[in-house]
Amino acid sequence: MSKTRSNYFPQACKVIPGGVNSPVRAWKSVGGRPVFVSHAKGSKIFDVSGKEYIDYVLSWGPLILGHAHSKVTADVCNKAKKGTSFGAPTPAETQMAKLISEAIPSMELIRMTSSGTEATMTAIRLARGFTGRDMIAKFDGCYHGHSDSLLIKAGSGVATFGIPGSPGIPADLARLTLSLPYNDIDTLQKAIETYGSRLAAIIVEPVAGNMGVVPPRNGFLDKLRKLTAQYSIVLIFDEVITGFRFTFGGYQNLTEVKPDLTCLGKIIGGGLPVGAIGGRKEIMEKLAPTGDIYQAGTLSGNPLAMSAGLTTLNILKTKKNSFLKLDEKTNRLCKEMQDLFSAKGIAVCINCVYSMFTIFFQTGPVYDLDTAQKSDTMMFARFFHGMLKNGIWLAPSQFEAGFLSFAHTQKDIDKTIDSCSKTLRNL
Ligand SMILES: *Cc1c(COP(=O)(O)O)cnc(C)c1O
């Protein structure tokens, strides 16, 4: 390790809390000093010492076309020369809303934001304003950004009023958020029978990606839709990760279940800061200036973000049939890693959903937060560092999703399997 490389983190820590601008980047759960990045291209990311890694984080999901896609970067550069922000409407924002609405028809009207957090925060305010109710419900282990009402932990017990997920969140506010176990239809039913008429919204990741990857059980989302409709509760799908990850559209395009509101982010920004909220017209029209529920943003609909997002989505539209290949590649990677672990006698449960995966270090099955937390995080940390040494860039936490991009080649997969085999020799 060169002297300069080892110096970056201590220097960062002097001027940035913990040296990072988003906590998971500090590697607290795997130990060691975070590697600082110099640049990236396609499926590869390079650290400041020049070492190359195959990247399965992809900026935590957005880069489905890989890093620095030539057309995306060219379009952003050209746009930048013409001005980077106007604080006035541009045609690109209408194009973006049209494209999203065509791909995800339940999003009849769309408002752009600068982050997923803003989108989910707005969805909650909108649902509260629309229904005139204050309580909301979410599911343990689902992450919806860091706004106060959503950064809520489960208390002990099966269905509890939330407790603040962080100091600084008033307990009185946390008490308005009901926290339910993911994939548990019976608890959901009982909770709605008890509190249904007081709930403004229920928000869910239709495929959970923030406790590691956890798919919805058969019937779970269906039941959720039926019960929320019955009690006039606004159903919010947080598709910030899943939007345009599995198909040209949301996870909702692959099921019969349609939410009232949908939040997007990540992929639709093509690597620039973006979020979006959209849904039923009668609800969305309550937003200012048509309605009186306030929401705003100096850089919302930013021309560079619209450019990166539109180019990314337009490319994805031409790849409609290639999503299957991406899934197959992910499947092969997971299956071959599973075989290596089995041969070595190490228990893992690999949840693989389309082009997302998590290797849980335990026998499984993993279907909610409680089961995810049974994982051996020490073993994960050793695996993470081994893979890193062997040129594979994984998320520095057991409870995160791995992602593939269209830039990942069969050769990348072969190299990853080889690195996995090497890593397991010393685990
Ligand atoms: C990343 C994420 C968010 C928050 O998006 P930011 O752009 O980081 O604010 C919200 N919901 C889900 C499901 C996410 O994965």
XYZ file of C-alpha atoms and ligand atoms in Angstrom:
442
model
C 0.000 0.000 0.000
C 1.492 3.308 -1.023
C 1.888 6.069 1.531
C -0.529 8.377 -0.269
C -3.233 5.730 -0.405
C -2.976 5.018 3.306
C -3.155 8.741 4.069
C -6.482 9.577 2.450
C -8.725 8.202 5.183
C -7.062 9.867 8.196
C -7.036 13.151 6.280
C -10.734 12.777 5.450
C -11.525 12.038 9.092
C -10.098 15.408 10.109
C -12.653 17.333 8.072
C -15.591 14.954 7.503
C -17.433 13.071 10.292
C -16.024 9.543 10.100
C -14.276 10.459 6.858
C -17.330 9.710 4.700
C -20.461 11.370 3.361
C -22.679 8.303 3.872
C -22.013 6.024 6.858
C -21.776 2.572 5.239
C -18.795 3.784 3.189
C -16.696 3.848 6.374
C -16.537 0.014 6.517
C -17.461 -0.048 10.203
C -19.111 -3.450 9.968
C -16.202 -5.139 8.160
C -13.306 -3.300 9.792
C -10.248 -1.790 8.153
C -9.835 1.453 6.285
C -12.099 2.157 3.332
C -10.393 2.040 -0.058
C -10.498 5.411 -1.821
C -11.587 5.423 -5.446
C -9.804 7.097 -8.330
C -12.053 6.277 -11.294
C -14.236 3.593 -12.870
C -15.235 2.303 -16.297
C -17.773 -0.364 -17.255
C -17.734 -3.176 -14.694
C -14.404 -2.047 -13.202
C -13.582 0.347 -10.394
C -10.008 1.517 -9.666
C -8.608 2.627 -6.337
C -6.196 5.522 -5.828
C -3.205 3.154 -6.014
C -4.352 1.931 -9.442
C -5.653 -1.491 -8.378
C -8.570 -2.767 -10.459
C -11.674 -4.472 -9.050
C -14.812 -5.941 -10.591
C -17.567 -3.822 -9.068
C -20.735 -5.422 -7.650
C -21.825 -2.288 -5.759
C -22.273 0.024 -8.775
C -22.786 3.082 -6.591
C -25.366 1.050 -4.605
C -27.521 0.246 -7.607
C -27.810 3.135 -10.074
C -25.200 2.082 -12.634
C -27.057 -0.652 -14.480
C -25.178 0.274 -17.673
C -21.839 0.170 -15.855
C -19.580 3.077 -14.946
C -18.975 5.996 -17.313
C -21.107 4.611 -20.142
C -19.833 6.464 -23.236
C -23.195 7.819 -24.371
C -24.329 8.822 -20.890
C -21.097 10.715 -20.188
C -21.062 12.357 -23.633
C -24.637 13.598 -23.202
C -23.965 14.932 -19.706
C -20.817 16.753 -20.900
C -22.665 18.346 -23.795
C -25.497 19.449 -21.536
C -23.088 20.905 -18.974
C -21.708 23.264 -21.606
C -25.180 24.711 -22.061
C -25.786 25.495 -18.403
C -26.116 23.239 -15.396
C -29.219 24.590 -13.671
C -31.876 27.156 -14.516
C -34.504 27.041 -11.791
C -37.072 27.127 -14.565
C -38.771 24.297 -16.458
C -36.971 22.533 -19.327
C -38.410 20.151 -21.961
C -36.231 17.320 -20.645
C -38.319 17.163 -17.462
C -41.484 16.518 -19.482
C -39.661 13.883 -21.536
C -38.526 12.205 -18.332
C -42.013 12.204 -16.790
C -43.498 10.864 -20.042
C -40.946 8.102 -20.352
C -41.417 6.982 -16.746
C -45.191 7.164 -16.954
C -45.225 5.069 -20.139
C -42.976 2.482 -18.524
C -44.852 2.450 -15.194
C -48.504 3.308 -15.963
C -49.559 3.603 -12.294
C -47.378 6.736 -12.175
C -49.889 9.028 -13.869
C -48.234 12.241 -12.687
C -44.591 12.530 -11.704
C -42.570 15.001 -9.646
C -38.752 14.857 -9.813
C -36.593 15.314 -6.704
C -32.848 15.224 -6.085
C -32.759 12.050 -3.981
C -34.734 8.964 -3.085
C -35.036 10.285 0.459
C -36.918 13.342 -0.764
C -39.218 11.154 -2.854
C -40.243 8.907 0.056
C -40.502 11.853 2.451
C -42.839 13.560 -0.001
C -44.852 10.371 -0.492
C -45.523 10.208 3.243
C -46.526 13.879 3.474
C -48.750 13.490 0.442
C -50.451 10.392 1.848
C -51.019 12.140 5.173
C -52.401 15.237 3.496
C -54.573 13.232 1.127
C -56.117 10.968 3.768
C -56.121 13.387 6.697
C -54.564 10.630 8.835
C -51.229 10.746 10.708
C -50.130 7.147 11.226
C -48.091 5.203 8.704
C -46.724 1.670 8.570
C -43.482 0.284 7.240
C -41.696 -3.061 7.401
C -38.702 -3.997 9.562
C -35.512 -4.040 7.515
C -36.898 -1.928 4.666
C -34.997 1.319 4.187
C -36.698 4.339 2.694
C -34.069 7.047 3.060
C -33.302 9.004 6.201
C -36.326 11.272 6.776
C -37.647 11.325 10.365
C -40.881 9.382 9.898
C -39.127 6.602 7.981
C -35.880 6.189 9.904
C -37.641 4.071 12.459
C -36.634 0.863 14.170
C -38.935 -1.879 15.267
C -39.482 -2.181 18.985
C -39.569 -5.661 20.476
C -42.623 -7.658 19.531
C -44.319 -8.603 16.320
C -46.088 -5.372 15.382
C -44.882 -2.368 17.309
C -44.970 1.351 17.213
C -41.597 2.405 15.993
C -38.817 3.734 18.109
C -36.501 6.391 16.692
C -33.876 4.839 14.417
C -31.506 7.603 15.457
C -31.099 10.165 18.205
C -32.626 13.404 17.007
C -35.887 11.821 15.893
C -38.634 12.736 18.385
C -40.189 9.690 20.053
C -43.579 11.344 19.577
C -43.058 11.260 15.821
C -41.685 7.707 15.838
C -44.861 6.586 17.610
C -46.817 7.456 14.480
C -44.894 4.851 12.498
C -46.022 1.269 12.936
C -43.300 -1.268 12.240
C -44.272 -4.698 10.922
C -42.295 -7.835 10.077
C -41.716 -8.205 6.304
C -43.456 -11.113 4.586
C -45.695 -11.837 7.596
C -49.260 -11.851 6.267
C -50.945 -12.723 9.590
C -49.340 -9.871 11.513
C -50.116 -7.499 8.664
C -53.764 -8.505 8.724
C -54.053 -8.104 12.504
C -52.281 -4.726 12.444
C -54.557 -3.372 9.743
C -57.664 -4.692 11.476
C -56.559 -2.768 14.584
C -55.129 0.442 13.118
C -56.353 0.463 9.513
C -58.694 3.418 9.790
C -55.880 5.540 11.282
C -53.208 4.669 8.708
C -52.431 7.205 5.981
C -49.976 4.977 4.156
C -48.083 1.728 4.094
C -44.699 1.893 2.405
C -42.823 -1.185 1.249
C -39.843 -2.227 -0.843
C -41.596 -4.728 -3.156
C -38.312 -6.642 -3.206
C -36.346 -5.741 -0.095
C -32.771 -4.723 -0.792
C -31.635 -3.043 2.382
C -31.494 -6.006 4.795
C -29.714 -7.909 2.057
C -31.909 -9.094 -0.798
C -35.214 -10.550 0.394
C -37.951 -11.310 -2.132
C -41.631 -10.975 -1.238
C -43.352 -14.245 -0.423
C -46.168 -15.431 -2.664
C -49.298 -13.549 -1.733
C -47.638 -10.952 0.527
C -47.914 -7.926 -1.781
C -51.277 -9.133 -3.004
C -52.667 -9.206 0.525
C -51.102 -5.833 1.227
C -52.879 -4.350 -1.788
C -56.241 -5.861 -0.843
C -56.101 -4.689 2.771
C -54.874 -1.171 1.973
C -57.641 -0.756 -0.620
C -60.219 -1.992 1.861
C -59.165 0.571 4.487
C -58.433 3.423 2.018
C -54.747 3.406 2.976
C -52.340 4.806 0.378
C -50.031 1.984 -0.740
C -46.537 3.239 -1.544
C -44.041 1.093 -3.427
C -40.504 2.250 -2.770
C -38.933 1.201 -6.078
C -35.829 3.346 -5.624
C -33.690 0.211 -6.109
C -36.073 -1.999 -8.078
C -37.229 0.622 -10.606
C -35.750 -0.334 -14.010
C -33.534 -2.970 -12.339
C -35.518 -6.058 -13.459
C -37.338 -4.866 -16.556
C -38.092 -1.631 -18.386
C -40.405 -0.494 -15.606
C -40.791 -1.310 -11.936
C -41.188 -4.545 -10.029
C -44.902 -3.718 -10.236
C -44.760 -4.397 -13.999
C -43.959 -8.024 -13.162
C -46.932 -8.520 -10.838
C -50.647 -7.825 -10.761
C -50.224 -5.548 -7.747
C -50.276 -1.817 -8.460
C -49.524 0.760 -5.756
C -51.137 4.196 -5.390
C -47.765 5.944 -5.232
C -44.319 4.884 -6.406
C -40.930 6.285 -5.439
C -37.974 6.006 -7.793
C -34.321 7.037 -7.654
C -30.952 5.434 -8.373
C -31.192 4.013 -11.953
C -33.430 6.812 -13.274
C -30.621 9.281 -12.505
C -27.994 7.342 -14.454
C -25.458 8.037 -11.686
C -26.477 11.629 -10.936
C -28.478 12.680 -7.858
C -32.159 11.975 -8.524
C -35.446 10.804 -7.116
C -39.036 10.794 -8.320
C -42.471 10.335 -6.889
C -45.510 9.526 -8.944
C -48.887 7.865 -8.814
C -52.606 8.300 -9.001
C -53.581 11.631 -10.484
C -56.068 12.535 -7.749
C -53.343 12.111 -5.126
C -50.478 13.718 -7.069
C -52.630 16.763 -7.861
C -52.660 17.570 -4.154
C -49.015 18.645 -4.503
C -48.360 22.373 -4.799
C -48.972 24.303 -7.003
C -52.158 22.414 -8.080
C -52.818 21.425 -4.478
C -51.742 22.734 -1.126
C -49.303 20.026 0.021
C -45.909 21.638 -0.153
C -42.832 20.151 -1.798
C -40.000 21.864 -3.661
C -36.351 21.681 -4.717
C -33.793 24.198 -6.035
C -32.131 21.537 -8.205
C -35.171 19.303 -8.815
C -35.354 18.218 -12.447
C -31.753 19.319 -12.853
C -30.717 19.309 -16.547
C -27.609 17.156 -16.003
C -29.539 14.611 -13.956
C -32.337 14.568 -16.567
C -29.765 14.045 -19.296
C -27.998 11.141 -17.566
C -31.360 9.643 -16.607
C -33.024 10.014 -20.004
C -30.038 8.583 -21.857
C -29.870 5.658 -19.427
C -33.601 4.934 -19.697
C -33.600 5.253 -23.486
C -30.743 2.751 -23.702
C -32.534 0.409 -21.291
C -35.634 0.633 -23.470
C -33.654 -0.875 -26.365
C -32.396 -3.615 -24.039
C -35.829 -4.836 -22.995
C -34.989 -8.412 -23.979
C -31.489 -8.374 -22.517
C -32.676 -8.108 -18.917
C -33.114 -11.877 -19.067
C -29.433 -12.323 -19.938
C -28.459 -10.115 -17.019
C -30.548 -12.305 -14.734
C -28.994 -15.479 -16.155
C -25.496 -14.105 -15.577
C -26.383 -13.282 -11.974
C -27.900 -16.710 -11.515
C -24.812 -18.444 -12.821
C -22.565 -16.373 -10.571
C -24.674 -17.216 -7.523
C -24.974 -20.878 -8.359
C -21.249 -21.358 -8.887
C -20.404 -19.487 -5.707
C -22.954 -21.615 -3.838
C -21.186 -24.752 -5.153
C -17.812 -23.447 -3.960
C -19.200 -22.730 -0.492
C -20.855 -26.157 -0.339
C -17.643 -27.920 -1.355
C -15.837 -26.059 1.389
C -18.571 -26.892 3.951
C -19.436 -23.259 4.696
C -23.144 -22.616 5.192
C -24.487 -19.790 3.045
C -27.951 -18.833 1.881
C -27.730 -16.893 -1.371
C -30.823 -14.856 -2.171
C -30.727 -14.048 -5.866
C -33.540 -11.987 -7.394
C -33.058 -11.048 -11.049
C -29.760 -9.083 -11.088
C -29.560 -8.573 -7.307
C -28.037 -10.971 -4.792
C -26.891 -11.325 -1.208
C -24.732 -14.097 0.226
C -26.002 -14.559 3.779
C -23.520 -16.431 5.947
C -25.990 -18.856 7.497
C -28.094 -21.857 6.467
C -31.229 -19.766 5.834
C -33.898 -19.361 4.696
C -33.798 -15.551 4.938
C -37.244 -14.011 4.525
C -37.283 -11.037 6.938
C -35.065 -8.908 9.180
C -34.985 -11.404 12.071
C -33.813 -14.225 9.842
C -31.317 -11.965 8.021
C -29.791 -11.025 11.359
C -28.918 -14.655 12.097
C -26.014 -14.272 9.650
C -22.396 -14.667 10.732
C -21.211 -11.114 10.123
C -17.628 -11.915 11.232
C -17.403 -14.569 8.549
C -18.869 -12.116 6.040
C -16.200 -9.545 6.973
C -13.427 -12.079 6.329
C -14.988 -13.022 3.007
C -15.334 -9.349 2.049
C -11.649 -8.625 2.705
C -10.563 -11.810 0.919
C -12.583 -10.938 -2.154
C -11.282 -7.385 -2.117
C -7.699 -8.650 -2.040
C -8.565 -10.853 -5.012
C -9.970 -7.961 -7.044
C -13.687 -8.136 -6.262
C -15.523 -5.060 -4.946
C -18.477 -6.079 -2.746
C -20.645 -3.940 -0.475
C -18.909 -3.587 2.921
C -21.827 -5.009 4.922
C -23.647 -8.325 5.171
C -26.991 -6.541 4.876
C -26.638 -5.041 1.408
C -27.465 -6.087 -2.118
C -24.947 -6.978 -4.818
C -25.757 -5.749 -8.332
C -24.753 -6.709 -11.849
C -24.674 -4.329 -14.811
C -24.956 -4.788 -18.548
C -21.208 -4.080 -18.640
C -20.391 -7.253 -16.685
C -19.028 -9.907 -19.061
C -18.806 -13.686 -18.815
C -15.097 -13.117 -18.258
C -15.893 -10.934 -15.252
C -18.093 -13.696 -13.867
C -15.344 -16.309 -14.435
C -12.797 -14.090 -12.730
C -15.183 -13.518 -9.798
C -15.758 -17.243 -9.351
C -12.004 -17.801 -9.481
C -11.469 -15.084 -6.854
C -14.185 -16.628 -4.706
C -12.429 -19.987 -4.910
C -9.106 -18.390 -3.900
C -10.787 -16.503 -1.059
C -12.422 -19.654 0.303
C -9.067 -21.462 0.421
C -8.022 -19.089 3.209
C -11.358 -18.474 4.913
C -31.276 4.244 -1.686
C -32.670 4.098 -1.237
C -33.434 5.195 -0.814
C -32.840 6.561 -0.598
O -32.367 7.136 -1.752
P -31.264 8.309 -1.627
O -31.103 8.778 -3.036
O -30.037 7.648 -1.059
O -31.817 9.326 -0.726
C -34.769 4.994 -0.554
N -35.332 3.786 -0.682
C -34.626 2.702 -1.067
C -35.321 1.392 -1.230
C -33.274 2.816 -1.337
O -32.573 1.738 -1.653
